[in-house]
Amino acid sequence: MTGYLGYDTVTVGGISVQNQIFGLSESEAPFMATMVADGILGLAYQTIASDDATPVFDNMMNQGLVSQDVFSVYLSSSGEQGSVLLLGEIDSSYYTGNIYWIPLSSETYYQVTMDSVSINGQIVACSGGCQAIVDTGTSLIVGPTSDISNINAWLGATTDQYGDATVSCSNIQSMPEITFTLNSYTFTIPASSYISQSYSSCRTGFGGSSDSLWILGDVFIRNFYTIFNRQTNNVGLAQLA
């Protein structure tokens, strides 16, 4: 991506930040050509911002425009309306039980230490621990190719030359849950969450990468009310109400 920086008033959810710096693109990555959205609202730390630009949520915090230095996300089930981004708020109507807090291991993206990934009580990936970012901007759960291949093999998936792993749609009901352990807490997602069904096939929501860093994207986040706490530098996860 190439472009330049500009300033303007940026309003999100009724909260306005004057003289907010942002990027104006002149060329973009190919995937952005088909985006419905007009842009990307970056909510990670300033440490990874282009030209040390102050992100919009940092300005909201610095200017006292939010009541708490947190934002939270509820992603509705696939195909349904009602996903919500709450700035400065934690809404208890979206979750039940406790919020489980995971400390950040790096204040760049929302990076945490993941203990393991398991199926039926057996560790199938991230053995001995690994690093992961909780990222609403990524659709899939992404991990090192070897780990993802092992997960997909456990699911009985067939992987094509492009890395897409498919399963028989008739097997979804009998496929196992997958458990992610973070800060000794277990977070389990069912097959109905990690399998996407189209008119012709059923794909797993796991993608391989040459990077050692895992990305817990929307396939994971959709199962939990997710809180990004900038005051304590934690990520909170709670069961959906």
One Martini backbone bead per residue (centre of mass of N, CA, C, O) as a GRO file, in nm:
protein
  241
    1MET     BB    1   0.097   0.035   0.021
    2THR     BB    2   0.014   0.369  -0.083
    3GLY     BB    3   0.068   0.720   0.035
    4TYR     BB    4  -0.082   0.951   0.269
    5LEU     BB    5  -0.119   1.205   0.504
    6GLY     BB    6  -0.397   1.320   0.709
    7TYR     BB    7  -0.653   1.559   0.821
    8ASP     BB    8  -0.943   1.512   1.040
    9THR     BB    9  -1.261   1.450   1.124
   10VAL     BB   10  -1.339   1.172   1.338
   11THR     BB   11  -1.632   0.958   1.338
   12VAL     BB   12  -1.735   0.723   1.604
   13GLY     BB   13  -2.019   0.660   1.748
   14GLY     BB   14  -2.033   0.988   1.815
   15ILE     BB   15  -1.719   1.020   1.818
   16SER     BB   16  -1.504   1.305   1.806
   17VAL     BB   17  -1.197   1.371   1.621
   18GLN     BB   18  -0.979   1.614   1.592
   19ASN     BB   19  -0.714   1.608   1.393
   20GLN     BB   20  -0.694   1.331   1.256
   21ILE     BB   21  -0.479   1.097   1.169
   22PHE     BB   22  -0.446   0.957   0.830
   23GLY     BB   23  -0.471   0.737   0.564
   24LEU     BB   24  -0.409   0.780   0.208
   25SER     BB   25  -0.470   0.594  -0.065
   26GLU     BB   26  -0.326   0.498  -0.395
   27SER     BB   27  -0.250   0.197  -0.316
   28GLU     BB   28  -0.352  -0.149  -0.303
   29ALA     BB   29  -0.441  -0.435  -0.216
   30PRO     BB   30  -0.625  -0.660  -0.389
   31PHE     BB   31  -0.843  -0.727  -0.161
   32MET     BB   32  -0.956  -0.420  -0.147
   33ALA     BB   33  -1.124  -0.403  -0.415
   34THR     BB   34  -1.379  -0.582  -0.269
   35MET     BB   35  -1.453  -0.397  -0.056
   36VAL     BB   36  -1.714  -0.251   0.117
   37ALA     BB   37  -1.541  -0.086   0.263
   38ASP     BB   38  -1.353   0.226   0.283
   39GLY     BB   39  -1.188   0.102   0.534
   40ILE     BB   40  -0.952   0.102   0.814
   41LEU     BB   41  -0.975   0.056   1.170
   42GLY     BB   42  -0.726   0.117   1.378
   43LEU     BB   43  -0.663  -0.045   1.727
   44ALA     BB   44  -0.384  -0.045   1.786
   45TYR     BB   45  -0.079   0.038   1.857
   46GLN     BB   46   0.148   0.297   1.807
   47THR     BB   47   0.410   0.121   1.763
   48ILE     BB   48   0.275   0.031   1.455
   49ALA     BB   49   0.257   0.298   1.330
   50SER     BB   50   0.262   0.506   1.085
   51ASP     BB   51   0.470   0.757   1.158
   52ASP     BB   52   0.360   0.764   1.458
   53ALA     BB   53   0.067   0.761   1.458
   54THR     BB   54  -0.226   0.848   1.618
   55PRO     BB   55  -0.470   0.675   1.708
   56VAL     BB   56  -0.801   0.720   1.757
   57PHE     BB   57  -0.827   0.581   2.040
   58ASP     BB   58  -0.599   0.734   2.175
   59ASN     BB   59  -0.737   1.009   2.148
   60MET     BB   60  -0.986   0.942   2.310
   61MET     BB   61  -0.831   0.893   2.571
   62ASN     BB   62  -0.659   1.160   2.592
   63GLN     BB   63  -0.947   1.340   2.569
   64GLY     BB   64  -1.189   1.201   2.731
   65LEU     BB   65  -1.416   1.045   2.528
   66VAL     BB   66  -1.396   0.802   2.728
   67SER     BB   67  -1.481   0.628   3.020
   68GLN     BB   68  -1.295   0.394   2.907
   69ASP     BB   69  -0.991   0.207   2.828
   70VAL     BB   70  -1.202   0.056   2.617
   71PHE     BB   71  -1.291  -0.218   2.395
   72SER     BB   72  -1.564  -0.394   2.228
   73VAL     BB   73  -1.679  -0.724   2.092
   74TYR     BB   74  -1.951  -0.828   1.874
   75LEU     BB   75  -2.013  -1.123   1.686
   76SER     BB   76  -2.215  -1.239   1.479
   77SER     BB   77  -2.348  -1.464   1.317
   78SER     BB   78  -2.337  -1.587   1.027
   79GLY     BB   79  -2.550  -1.366   0.840
   80GLU     BB   80  -2.595  -1.174   1.073
   81GLN     BB   81  -2.702  -0.924   1.252
   82GLY     BB   82  -2.537  -0.713   1.519
   83SER     BB   83  -2.271  -0.613   1.526
   84VAL     BB   84  -2.028  -0.481   1.779
   85LEU     BB   85  -1.874  -0.164   1.866
   86LEU     BB   86  -1.731  -0.064   2.179
   87LEU     BB   87  -1.652   0.254   2.311
   88GLY     BB   88  -1.577   0.255   2.651
   89GLU     BB   89  -1.720  -0.042   2.679
   90ILE     BB   90  -1.908  -0.279   2.890
   91ASP     BB   91  -2.158  -0.521   2.799
   92SER     BB   92  -2.344  -0.749   2.990
   93SER     BB   93  -2.557  -0.848   2.764
   94TYR     BB   94  -2.329  -1.024   2.591
   95TYR     BB   95  -2.274  -1.189   2.864
   96THR     BB   96  -2.166  -1.475   3.061
   97GLY     BB   97  -2.022  -1.466   3.345
   98ASN     BB   98  -1.695  -1.452   3.313
   99ILE     BB   99  -1.401  -1.271   3.281
  100TYR     BB  100  -1.112  -1.354   3.094
  101TRP     BB  101  -0.780  -1.266   3.157
  102ILE     BB  102  -0.519  -1.166   2.921
  103PRO     BB  103  -0.208  -1.093   2.900
  104LEU     BB  104   0.015  -0.913   2.745
  105SER     BB  105   0.325  -0.969   2.556
  106SER     BB  106   0.249  -0.729   2.347
  107GLU     BB  107   0.238  -0.370   2.256
  108THR     BB  108   0.091  -0.386   1.952
  109TYR     BB  109  -0.069  -0.596   1.925
  110TYR     BB  110  -0.292  -0.837   2.060
  111GLN     BB  111  -0.068  -1.006   2.243
  112VAL     BB  112  -0.038  -1.354   2.335
  113THR     BB  113  -0.021  -1.641   2.531
  114MET     BB  114  -0.025  -1.971   2.415
  115ASP     BB  115  -0.038  -2.298   2.529
  116SER     BB  116  -0.271  -2.447   2.342
  117VAL     BB  117  -0.400  -2.705   2.115
  118SER     BB  118  -0.705  -2.905   2.130
  119ILE     BB  119  -0.827  -3.254   2.088
  120ASN     BB  120  -0.965  -3.457   2.297
  121GLY     BB  121  -0.713  -3.375   2.502
  122GLN     BB  122  -0.513  -3.331   2.257
  123ILE     BB  123  -0.231  -3.207   2.143
  124VAL     BB  124  -0.203  -3.038   1.803
  125ALA     BB  125  -0.089  -2.748   1.897
  126CYS     BB  126   0.124  -2.545   2.052
  127SER     BB  127   0.355  -2.689   2.179
  128GLY     BB  128   0.477  -2.516   2.463
  129GLY     BB  129   0.386  -2.270   2.318
  130CYS     BB  130   0.270  -1.940   2.199
  131GLN     BB  131   0.196  -1.682   1.975
  132ALA     BB  132  -0.087  -1.441   1.979
  133ILE     BB  133  -0.345  -1.271   1.801
  134VAL     BB  134  -0.619  -1.057   1.848
  135ASP     BB  135  -0.817  -1.033   1.533
  136THR     BB  136  -1.071  -0.874   1.354
  137GLY     BB  137  -0.904  -0.849   1.063
  138THR     BB  138  -0.934  -1.167   1.070
  139SER     BB  139  -1.109  -1.440   0.967
  140LEU     BB  140  -0.917  -1.651   1.059
  141ILE     BB  141  -0.723  -1.913   1.172
  142VAL     BB  142  -0.375  -1.863   1.222
  143GLY     BB  143  -0.083  -2.069   1.140
  144PRO     BB  144   0.141  -2.279   1.120
  145THR     BB  145   0.144  -2.507   0.877
  146SER     BB  146   0.196  -2.762   1.050
  147ASP     BB  147  -0.034  -2.715   1.255
  148ILE     BB  148  -0.269  -2.686   1.055
  149SER     BB  149  -0.235  -2.961   0.921
  150ASN     BB  150  -0.296  -3.122   1.179
  151ILE     BB  151  -0.578  -3.020   1.231
  152ASN     BB  152  -0.700  -3.099   0.954
  153ALA     BB  153  -0.640  -3.400   0.989
  154TRP     BB  154  -0.822  -3.440   1.239
  155LEU     BB  155  -1.080  -3.345   1.055
  156GLY     BB  156  -1.055  -3.477   0.761
  157ALA     BB  157  -0.910  -3.297   0.565
  158THR     BB  158  -0.870  -3.147   0.241
  159THR     BB  159  -0.583  -3.017   0.075
  160ASP     BB  160  -0.499  -2.790  -0.145
  161GLN     BB  161  -0.277  -2.597  -0.336
  162TYR     BB  162  -0.400  -2.326  -0.173
  163GLY     BB  163  -0.483  -2.430   0.140
  164ASP     BB  164  -0.762  -2.548   0.122
  165ALA     BB  165  -0.991  -2.689   0.359
  166THR     BB  166  -1.196  -2.980   0.328
  167VAL     BB  167  -1.523  -3.112   0.400
  168SER     BB  168  -1.781  -3.296   0.477
  169CYS     BB  169  -2.094  -3.178   0.540
  170SER     BB  170  -2.199  -3.449   0.686
  171ASN     BB  171  -1.971  -3.419   0.938
  172ILE     BB  172  -2.018  -3.178   1.132
  173GLN     BB  173  -2.178  -3.306   1.378
  174SER     BB  174  -1.907  -3.507   1.441
  175MET     BB  175  -1.719  -3.291   1.504
  176PRO     BB  176  -1.487  -3.148   1.691
  177GLU     BB  177  -1.374  -2.975   1.933
  178ILE     BB  178  -1.177  -2.674   2.003
  179THR     BB  179  -0.896  -2.598   2.220
  180PHE     BB  180  -0.796  -2.296   2.380
  181THR     BB  181  -0.507  -2.201   2.571
  182LEU     BB  182  -0.520  -1.917   2.800
  183ASN     BB  183  -0.389  -1.855   3.088
  184SER     BB  184  -0.526  -2.149   3.167
  185TYR     BB  185  -0.761  -2.102   2.981
  186THR     BB  186  -1.055  -2.230   2.826
  187PHE     BB  187  -1.140  -2.228   2.465
  188THR     BB  188  -1.432  -2.334   2.291
  189ILE     BB  189  -1.500  -2.464   1.959
  190PRO     BB  190  -1.717  -2.547   1.722
  191ALA     BB  191  -1.783  -2.664   1.410
  192SER     BB  192  -1.995  -2.437   1.342
  193SER     BB  193  -1.752  -2.218   1.355
  194TYR     BB  194  -1.503  -2.364   1.171
  195ILE     BB  195  -1.731  -2.405   0.952
  196SER     BB  196  -1.787  -2.330   0.608
  197GLN     BB  197  -2.081  -2.296   0.405
  198SER     BB  198  -2.147  -2.366   0.077
  199TYR     BB  199  -2.281  -2.467  -0.221
  200SER     BB  200  -2.012  -2.682  -0.262
  201SER     BB  201  -1.877  -2.650   0.036
  202CYS     BB  202  -1.652  -2.728   0.321
  203ARG     BB  203  -1.466  -2.518   0.533
  204THR     BB  204  -1.208  -2.441   0.710
  205GLY     BB  205  -1.082  -2.191   0.962
  206PHE     BB  206  -0.777  -2.276   0.863
  207GLY     BB  207  -0.458  -2.111   0.824
  208GLY     BB  208  -0.154  -2.100   0.672
  209SER     BB  209   0.189  -2.006   0.778
  210SER     BB  210   0.528  -1.890   0.792
  211ASP     BB  211   0.454  -1.793   1.061
  212SER     BB  212   0.462  -1.824   1.419
  213LEU     BB  213   0.221  -1.645   1.437
  214TRP     BB  214  -0.083  -1.622   1.566
  215ILE     BB  215  -0.438  -1.592   1.458
  216LEU     BB  216  -0.731  -1.476   1.624
  217GLY     BB  217  -1.001  -1.456   1.460
  218ASP     BB  218  -1.334  -1.464   1.383
  219VAL     BB  219  -1.370  -1.768   1.437
  220PHE     BB  220  -1.310  -1.711   1.740
  221ILE     BB  221  -1.454  -1.437   1.831
  222ARG     BB  222  -1.756  -1.527   1.772
  223ASN     BB  223  -1.764  -1.693   2.065
  224PHE     BB  224  -1.688  -1.405   2.203
  225TYR     BB  225  -1.661  -1.166   2.429
  226THR     BB  226  -1.446  -0.888   2.346
  227ILE     BB  227  -1.175  -0.733   2.533
  228PHE     BB  228  -0.990  -0.419   2.517
  229ASN     BB  229  -0.745  -0.329   2.761
  230ARG     BB  230  -0.559  -0.029   2.799
  231GLN     BB  231  -0.509  -0.001   3.109
  232THR     BB  232  -0.404  -0.325   3.154
  233ASN     BB  233  -0.320  -0.494   2.908
  234ASN     BB  234  -0.579  -0.671   2.809
  235VAL     BB  235  -0.768  -0.964   2.737
  236GLY     BB  236  -1.117  -1.036   2.715
  237LEU     BB  237  -1.318  -1.335   2.783
  238ALA     BB  238  -1.663  -1.434   2.705
  239GLN     BB  239  -1.951  -1.573   2.720
  240LEU     BB  240  -2.222  -1.582   2.552
  241ALA     BB  241  -2.563  -1.496   2.604
   0.00000   0.00000   0.00000
